[in-house]
Amino acid sequence: MSPKTSLAARLFPFSWRDLMISAIILSCAFGLCNLLRLAGSSDGFASPIFVLAVLLVSRLTTGYLFGLIASVLGVVCVNFVFTYPYWAVNFTLSGYPLTFLTFLVVSIMTGTLTAQAKQRERLRMENEKEKMRANLLRSVSHDIRTPLTAILGATSVVLENPEMSPEDRSILLEDVRDDAQWLIRVVENLLSITRIGSDQANITKSPEAAEEVLGEAAQKFRRRFPQVSVSVTAPESLLMVPMDPILIAQVLSNLLENAVLHGGTTTAISLSVQKENNFARFSVRDNGRGIPEKSIPTLFDGTMQPSGTPTSDGKRNMGLGLSVCLAIVGAHGGTMEARNLKTGAEFTFRLPLNKEESL
């Protein structure tokens, strides 16, 4: 595809959806003008109605094509159908050419400005996405480098010292296993971000029993941290929540692990879900040392380093995991927040329910 063709395709894309939207809006405008004329309204009502129609078409369609088409059709309808002489064009009437040209310019400018505003918003969102990816890349490069160095060092020591005692060998191999598990979690987070960040990928939501998703996350957590008690609380009636269960389980796993790895003194975690208006509210509470107050504003941007934690330890940066959590919840149309309790911290996120579930 040539550059000119590519530019034309971006500025004037065609889709049947946009065509249908434009046809419906212009038909409604035409019908409303007819009703007003039948009701005896004087000339002049058609212009603002069709300007509004052009604005809606430009706002609800992609690119400039249908906004410009709506502008031309609006001018034709206003001046040919709803302005005296009706169903005729007479440029000899005083003011008629000026009215025609003015409405044409206003319509085109309205459509163009609306399309440009949409493009600016799209660029802003793309810039935000690129910023998030850059933050994640910095965090990931730091998170991966340290455990890989540790794995290389431990395996080199084992290979170069065959006379090493079984106890020392076992300690080093356990360190290798822990670092490998950490790398697996980082890769899982990266896959989640890639899945929800791709323009071609869509979140497939289906009604899932919230209690089952919580139970699976808690069971997986207990296998890794048997020393920490986990309680699960769910409504007595089955709560079905539209979600991608794999991604939401990833969110819960990240929050549970953060409660232990960054809570410091965490010995118990409470995992719960409840219906709150039109949302399902998920909560992860711990009895650890809480979140440093100065870190809360940057908690979910992928750059946060807990207070007092050495930055040389890549495994102690929880910014990546929380960035993934926020991205997943946002892709589901939900919200996420964190706060300190009297003892420990609480992370909550809300997912929208279907209308029948919210009753």
Short mmCIF file of C-alpha atoms in Angstrom, two decimals:
data_model
loop_
_atom_site.label_atom_id
_atom_site.label_comp_id
_atom_site.label_asym_id
_atom_site.label_seq_id
_atom_site.Cartn_x
_atom_site.Cartn_y
_atom_site.Cartn_z
CA MET A 1 0.00 0.00 0.00
CA SER A 2 1.42 3.38 -1.03
CA PRO A 3 1.77 6.25 1.49
CA LYS A 4 -0.95 8.24 -0.29
CA THR A 5 -3.33 5.29 -0.22
CA SER A 6 -2.54 4.64 3.42
CA LEU A 7 -3.17 8.28 4.36
CA ALA A 8 -6.46 8.32 2.46
CA ALA A 9 -7.52 5.10 4.18
CA ARG A 10 -6.81 6.60 7.60
CA LEU A 11 -8.55 9.92 6.94
CA PHE A 12 -11.52 8.63 4.92
CA PRO A 13 -12.19 5.05 6.08
CA PHE A 14 -15.39 3.35 4.95
CA SER A 15 -17.40 0.91 6.99
CA TRP A 16 -20.99 -0.30 6.74
CA ARG A 17 -21.46 0.48 10.42
CA ASP A 18 -20.59 4.14 9.87
CA LEU A 19 -22.82 4.24 6.80
CA MET A 20 -25.76 2.89 8.81
CA ILE A 21 -25.18 5.35 11.66
CA SER A 22 -25.02 8.26 9.22
CA ALA A 23 -28.17 7.16 7.41
CA ILE A 24 -30.12 6.82 10.66
CA ILE A 25 -29.05 10.23 11.98
CA LEU A 26 -29.75 12.05 8.71
CA SER A 27 -33.10 10.28 8.35
CA CYS A 28 -34.07 11.36 11.87
CA ALA A 29 -33.06 14.95 11.08
CA PHE A 30 -35.06 14.90 7.84
CA GLY A 31 -38.11 13.44 9.58
CA LEU A 32 -37.96 15.98 12.41
CA CYS A 33 -37.75 18.86 9.94
CA ASN A 34 -40.76 17.50 8.07
CA LEU A 35 -42.77 17.31 11.29
CA LEU A 36 -41.87 20.88 12.19
CA ARG A 37 -42.84 22.12 8.74
CA LEU A 38 -46.17 20.29 8.93
CA ALA A 39 -46.72 21.89 12.33
CA GLY A 40 -46.46 25.31 10.69
CA SER A 41 -42.99 26.37 11.90
CA SER A 42 -41.36 29.14 9.93
CA ASP A 43 -38.25 28.56 7.80
CA GLY A 44 -34.97 28.50 9.67
CA PHE A 45 -35.47 25.50 11.94
CA ALA A 46 -33.77 23.10 9.53
CA SER A 47 -30.28 24.63 9.69
CA PRO A 48 -29.55 24.00 13.42
CA ILE A 49 -31.13 20.54 13.21
CA PHE A 50 -28.87 19.48 10.35
CA VAL A 51 -25.81 21.10 11.97
CA LEU A 52 -26.54 18.95 15.01
CA ALA A 53 -26.91 15.92 12.72
CA VAL A 54 -23.51 16.67 11.13
CA LEU A 55 -21.99 16.97 14.61
CA LEU A 56 -23.44 13.60 15.67
CA VAL A 57 -22.32 11.88 12.48
CA SER A 58 -18.78 13.24 12.88
CA ARG A 59 -18.72 12.21 16.53
CA LEU A 60 -20.03 8.68 16.07
CA THR A 61 -18.18 7.70 12.89
CA THR A 62 -14.51 7.24 12.07
CA GLY A 63 -12.49 9.73 10.03
CA TYR A 64 -13.75 12.58 7.88
CA LEU A 65 -15.67 10.76 5.14
CA PHE A 66 -19.17 10.54 6.58
CA GLY A 67 -18.94 13.91 8.32
CA LEU A 68 -18.23 15.58 4.98
CA ILE A 69 -20.97 13.58 3.24
CA ALA A 70 -23.40 14.59 5.98
CA SER A 71 -22.38 18.23 5.54
CA VAL A 72 -23.13 18.19 1.80
CA LEU A 73 -26.39 16.29 2.22
CA GLY A 74 -27.44 18.63 5.02
CA VAL A 75 -26.84 21.66 2.84
CA VAL A 76 -28.85 20.09 0.02
CA CYS A 77 -31.76 19.21 2.32
CA VAL A 78 -31.87 22.59 4.04
CA ASN A 79 -31.64 24.67 0.89
CA PHE A 80 -33.54 22.45 -1.54
CA VAL A 81 -36.26 20.94 0.66
CA PHE A 82 -36.78 23.18 3.70
CA THR A 83 -36.04 26.68 2.37
CA TYR A 84 -38.29 28.71 0.08
CA PRO A 85 -38.62 28.15 -2.88
CA TYR A 86 -39.24 24.53 -1.82
CA TRP A 87 -37.90 21.74 -4.00
CA ALA A 88 -36.04 24.25 -6.14
CA VAL A 89 -32.75 26.12 -6.18
CA ASN A 90 -33.01 29.86 -6.91
CA PHE A 91 -29.79 31.80 -6.39
CA THR A 92 -31.47 35.00 -7.58
CA LEU A 93 -33.25 35.41 -4.20
CA SER A 94 -31.67 37.89 -1.84
CA GLY A 95 -29.38 36.17 0.67
CA TYR A 96 -29.89 32.68 -0.74
CA PRO A 97 -26.31 32.14 -2.04
CA LEU A 98 -24.83 33.48 1.19
CA THR A 99 -27.07 31.21 3.28
CA PHE A 100 -26.12 28.23 1.15
CA LEU A 101 -22.37 28.88 1.41
CA THR A 102 -22.50 29.78 5.11
CA PHE A 103 -24.29 26.59 6.07
CA LEU A 104 -21.91 24.55 3.91
CA VAL A 105 -18.86 26.11 5.62
CA VAL A 106 -20.36 25.74 9.11
CA SER A 107 -21.25 22.10 8.49
CA ILE A 108 -17.82 21.21 7.10
CA MET A 109 -16.02 23.04 9.90
CA THR A 110 -18.19 21.34 12.52
CA GLY A 111 -17.51 17.91 11.09
CA THR A 112 -13.79 18.59 10.67
CA LEU A 113 -13.32 19.97 14.19
CA THR A 114 -15.19 17.03 15.69
CA ALA A 115 -13.09 14.54 13.73
CA GLN A 116 -9.90 16.34 14.79
CA ALA A 117 -10.98 16.27 18.44
CA LYS A 118 -11.51 12.51 18.16
CA GLN A 119 -8.07 12.11 16.60
CA ARG A 120 -6.45 14.14 19.40
CA GLU A 121 -8.16 11.99 22.00
CA ARG A 122 -7.02 8.85 20.21
CA LEU A 123 -3.45 10.17 20.10
CA ARG A 124 -3.62 11.02 23.80
CA MET A 125 -4.75 7.49 24.63
CA GLU A 126 -2.00 6.03 22.45
CA ASN A 127 0.57 8.22 24.22
CA GLU A 128 -0.72 7.04 27.59
CA LYS A 129 -0.46 3.45 26.41
CA GLU A 130 3.10 4.00 25.18
CA LYS A 131 3.99 5.63 28.49
CA MET A 132 2.62 2.64 30.37
CA ARG A 133 4.53 0.25 28.11
CA ALA A 134 7.75 2.22 28.68
CA ASN A 135 7.26 2.07 32.45
CA LEU A 136 6.55 -1.64 32.24
CA LEU A 137 9.61 -2.20 30.09
CA ARG A 138 11.83 -0.46 32.63
CA SER A 139 10.27 -2.43 35.45
CA VAL A 140 10.51 -5.74 33.60
CA SER A 141 14.14 -5.24 32.60
CA HIS A 142 14.95 -4.65 36.25
CA ASP A 143 12.80 -7.52 37.52
CA ILE A 144 14.27 -10.06 35.12
CA ARG A 145 17.94 -9.12 35.32
CA THR A 146 18.39 -9.77 39.05
CA PRO A 147 16.89 -13.30 39.27
CA LEU A 148 18.66 -14.34 36.05
CA THR A 149 21.98 -13.21 37.53
CA ALA A 150 21.22 -15.11 40.73
CA ILE A 151 20.29 -18.28 38.80
CA LEU A 152 23.46 -18.08 36.73
CA GLY A 153 25.59 -17.57 39.82
CA ALA A 154 24.01 -20.40 41.81
CA THR A 155 24.19 -22.94 38.98
CA SER A 156 27.80 -21.96 38.26
CA VAL A 157 28.73 -22.57 41.88
CA VAL A 158 27.04 -25.98 41.85
CA LEU A 159 28.72 -27.04 38.60
CA GLU A 160 32.17 -25.77 39.57
CA ASN A 161 32.15 -27.36 43.02
CA PRO A 162 31.25 -31.05 42.69
CA GLU A 163 32.56 -31.68 46.22
CA MET A 164 29.95 -29.32 47.71
CA SER A 165 27.96 -30.74 50.59
CA PRO A 166 24.37 -31.87 49.90
CA GLU A 167 23.06 -29.22 52.33
CA ASP A 168 24.78 -26.33 50.54
CA ARG A 169 23.77 -27.72 47.15
CA SER A 170 20.17 -27.98 48.31
CA ILE A 171 20.17 -24.36 49.53
CA LEU A 172 21.49 -23.09 46.21
CA LEU A 173 19.01 -25.19 44.21
CA GLU A 174 16.14 -23.88 46.33
CA ASP A 175 17.27 -20.35 45.54
CA VAL A 176 17.33 -21.24 41.83
CA ARG A 177 13.80 -22.63 42.11
CA ASP A 178 12.51 -19.51 43.87
CA ASP A 179 14.07 -17.24 41.27
CA ALA A 180 12.67 -19.37 38.46
CA GLN A 181 9.18 -19.15 40.01
CA TRP A 182 9.55 -15.40 40.19
CA LEU A 183 10.48 -15.27 36.51
CA ILE A 184 7.42 -17.34 35.66
CA ARG A 185 5.19 -14.83 37.46
CA VAL A 186 6.83 -11.95 35.61
CA VAL A 187 6.25 -13.70 32.28
CA GLU A 188 2.61 -14.38 33.21
CA ASN A 189 2.16 -10.68 33.92
CA LEU A 190 3.77 -9.78 30.61
CA LEU A 191 1.49 -12.18 28.75
CA SER A 192 -1.53 -10.63 30.47
CA ILE A 193 -0.43 -7.12 29.48
CA THR A 194 0.21 -8.26 25.90
CA ARG A 195 -3.19 -9.91 25.75
CA ILE A 196 -5.14 -6.87 26.90
CA GLY A 197 -2.91 -4.31 25.18
CA SER A 198 -3.13 -5.70 21.67
CA ASP A 199 -5.46 -3.83 19.33
CA GLN A 200 -6.47 -7.15 17.77
CA ALA A 201 -7.21 -8.86 21.08
CA ASN A 202 -10.51 -8.51 22.89
CA ILE A 203 -11.47 -9.40 26.44
CA THR A 204 -13.97 -12.24 26.23
CA LYS A 205 -16.25 -11.98 29.24
CA SER A 206 -18.66 -14.68 30.33
CA PRO A 207 -20.72 -15.06 33.52
CA GLU A 208 -18.53 -16.82 36.10
CA ALA A 209 -19.19 -17.76 39.71
CA ALA A 210 -17.14 -15.27 41.70
CA GLU A 211 -16.77 -17.68 44.63
CA GLU A 212 -15.13 -20.30 42.41
CA VAL A 213 -12.59 -17.82 41.02
CA LEU A 214 -11.72 -16.70 44.56
CA GLY A 215 -11.41 -20.30 45.70
CA GLU A 216 -9.04 -21.21 42.86
CA ALA A 217 -6.84 -18.17 43.55
CA ALA A 218 -6.75 -18.98 47.28
CA GLN A 219 -5.90 -22.63 46.63
CA LYS A 220 -3.03 -21.70 44.33
CA PHE A 221 -1.77 -19.19 46.89
CA ARG A 222 -1.84 -21.71 49.77
CA ARG A 223 0.45 -24.06 47.85
CA ARG A 224 3.12 -21.33 47.64
CA PHE A 225 2.60 -19.77 51.08
CA PRO A 226 1.28 -22.47 53.43
CA GLN A 227 2.38 -20.43 56.46
CA VAL A 228 -0.13 -17.63 55.70
CA SER A 229 -3.81 -18.24 56.49
CA VAL A 230 -6.35 -17.23 53.86
CA SER A 231 -10.08 -16.85 54.45
CA VAL A 232 -12.59 -16.60 51.61
CA THR A 233 -15.94 -14.84 52.03
CA ALA A 234 -18.69 -14.80 49.40
CA PRO A 235 -22.44 -14.08 49.35
CA GLU A 236 -24.81 -16.91 50.26
CA SER A 237 -26.53 -16.62 46.89
CA LEU A 238 -24.45 -17.43 43.82
CA LEU A 239 -22.95 -14.26 42.35
CA MET A 240 -22.30 -14.51 38.61
CA VAL A 241 -19.88 -11.86 37.36
CA PRO A 242 -19.06 -11.17 33.67
CA MET A 243 -15.29 -11.65 33.45
CA ASP A 244 -12.37 -13.40 31.88
CA PRO A 245 -11.67 -15.83 34.75
CA ILE A 246 -8.01 -16.38 33.83
CA LEU A 247 -7.22 -12.68 33.89
CA ILE A 248 -9.18 -11.99 37.08
CA ALA A 249 -7.42 -14.94 38.74
CA GLN A 250 -4.15 -13.26 37.69
CA VAL A 251 -5.27 -10.07 39.46
CA LEU A 252 -6.13 -11.95 42.64
CA SER A 253 -2.85 -13.90 42.55
CA ASN A 254 -0.84 -10.69 42.20
CA LEU A 255 -2.67 -9.03 45.09
CA LEU A 256 -2.32 -12.07 47.34
CA GLU A 257 1.40 -12.40 46.65
CA ASN A 258 1.96 -8.67 47.15
CA ALA A 259 0.25 -8.90 50.53
CA VAL A 260 2.91 -11.39 51.65
CA LEU A 261 5.99 -10.19 49.78
CA HIS A 262 5.48 -6.50 50.57
CA GLY A 263 3.35 -6.65 53.71
CA GLY A 264 6.41 -7.68 55.70
CA THR A 265 4.57 -9.00 58.77
CA THR A 266 1.57 -10.52 56.99
CA THR A 267 0.26 -13.70 58.63
CA ALA A 268 -3.40 -13.63 57.56
CA ILE A 269 -5.28 -12.50 54.43
CA SER A 270 -9.00 -12.03 53.94
CA LEU A 271 -10.32 -12.56 50.41
CA SER A 272 -13.92 -11.54 49.77
CA VAL A 273 -16.49 -10.58 47.15
CA GLN A 274 -19.87 -8.94 47.53
CA LYS A 275 -22.49 -7.22 45.42
CA GLU A 276 -22.35 -3.43 45.64
CA ASN A 277 -25.05 -1.68 43.62
CA ASN A 278 -24.34 -2.59 39.98
CA PHE A 279 -20.86 -3.95 40.69
CA ALA A 280 -19.14 -6.94 42.22
CA ARG A 281 -16.65 -5.69 44.79
CA PHE A 282 -13.55 -7.86 45.29
CA SER A 283 -11.37 -7.22 48.34
CA VAL A 284 -7.96 -8.45 49.50
CA ARG A 285 -7.12 -7.47 53.10
CA ASP A 286 -3.95 -8.29 55.00
CA ASN A 287 -2.61 -7.67 58.50
CA GLY A 288 0.85 -6.56 57.37
CA ARG A 289 2.64 -3.25 57.78
CA GLY A 290 0.56 -1.40 55.21
CA ILE A 291 1.47 0.86 52.28
CA PRO A 292 3.79 3.87 52.66
CA GLU A 293 1.52 6.90 52.33
CA LYS A 294 3.86 8.65 49.89
CA SER A 295 3.72 5.62 47.58
CA ILE A 296 -0.08 5.47 47.23
CA PRO A 297 -0.35 8.11 44.42
CA THR A 298 2.07 6.10 42.21
CA LEU A 299 0.96 2.68 43.33
CA PHE A 300 -0.42 1.49 39.98
CA ASP A 301 1.87 3.19 37.45
CA GLY A 302 4.54 0.47 37.32
CA THR A 303 7.30 2.55 38.93
CA MET A 304 6.57 2.29 42.64
CA GLN A 305 9.32 1.11 44.97
CA PRO A 306 8.22 0.44 48.56
CA SER A 307 9.81 2.60 51.19
CA GLY A 308 12.93 1.14 52.69
CA THR A 309 13.23 -1.51 50.02
CA PRO A 310 16.54 -1.69 48.19
CA THR A 311 16.11 -0.99 44.51
CA SER A 312 18.84 -3.48 43.62
CA ASP A 313 16.45 -6.30 44.40
CA GLY A 314 14.31 -6.65 41.33
CA LYS A 315 12.05 -9.15 43.06
CA ARG A 316 10.90 -6.48 45.51
CA ASN A 317 9.40 -4.12 42.97
CA MET A 318 5.63 -4.60 42.98
CA GLY A 319 4.89 -1.86 40.46
CA LEU A 320 4.65 -4.27 37.51
CA GLY A 321 2.15 -6.58 39.18
CA LEU A 322 -0.13 -3.72 40.22
CA SER A 323 0.09 -2.15 36.75
CA VAL A 324 -1.08 -5.45 35.33
CA CYS A 325 -3.93 -5.59 37.85
CA LEU A 326 -5.13 -2.11 36.98
CA ALA A 327 -4.90 -2.79 33.23
CA ILE A 328 -6.90 -6.02 33.52
CA VAL A 329 -9.59 -4.48 35.72
CA GLY A 330 -9.80 -1.45 33.42
CA ALA A 331 -10.19 -3.71 30.39
CA HIS A 332 -13.22 -5.24 32.16
CA GLY A 333 -14.74 -1.77 32.64
CA GLY A 334 -13.96 -1.75 36.36
CA THR A 335 -12.08 0.38 38.87
CA MET A 336 -9.36 -0.34 41.42
CA GLU A 337 -8.10 1.32 44.57
CA ALA A 338 -5.96 0.73 47.66
CA ARG A 339 -5.98 2.06 51.20
CA ASN A 340 -4.36 1.48 54.56
CA LEU A 341 -6.29 -0.03 57.45
CA LYS A 342 -5.59 0.27 61.16
CA THR A 343 -3.58 -2.90 60.69
CA GLY A 344 -2.45 -3.79 57.18
CA ALA A 345 -3.82 -2.71 53.82
CA GLU A 346 -6.79 -3.38 51.57
CA PHE A 347 -6.87 -3.61 47.77
CA THR A 348 -10.31 -3.53 46.17
CA PHE A 349 -11.56 -3.66 42.61
CA ARG A 350 -15.05 -3.52 41.18
CA LEU A 351 -16.38 -5.27 38.08
CA PRO A 352 -19.69 -4.27 36.47
CA LEU A 353 -22.55 -6.75 36.66
CA ASN A 354 -25.15 -7.61 34.05
CA LYS A 355 -28.45 -5.83 34.52
CA GLU A 356 -30.17 -9.01 35.68
CA GLU A 357 -27.40 -9.70 38.20
CA SER A 358 -27.56 -6.20 39.66
CA LEU A 359 -31.25 -6.39 40.55
#
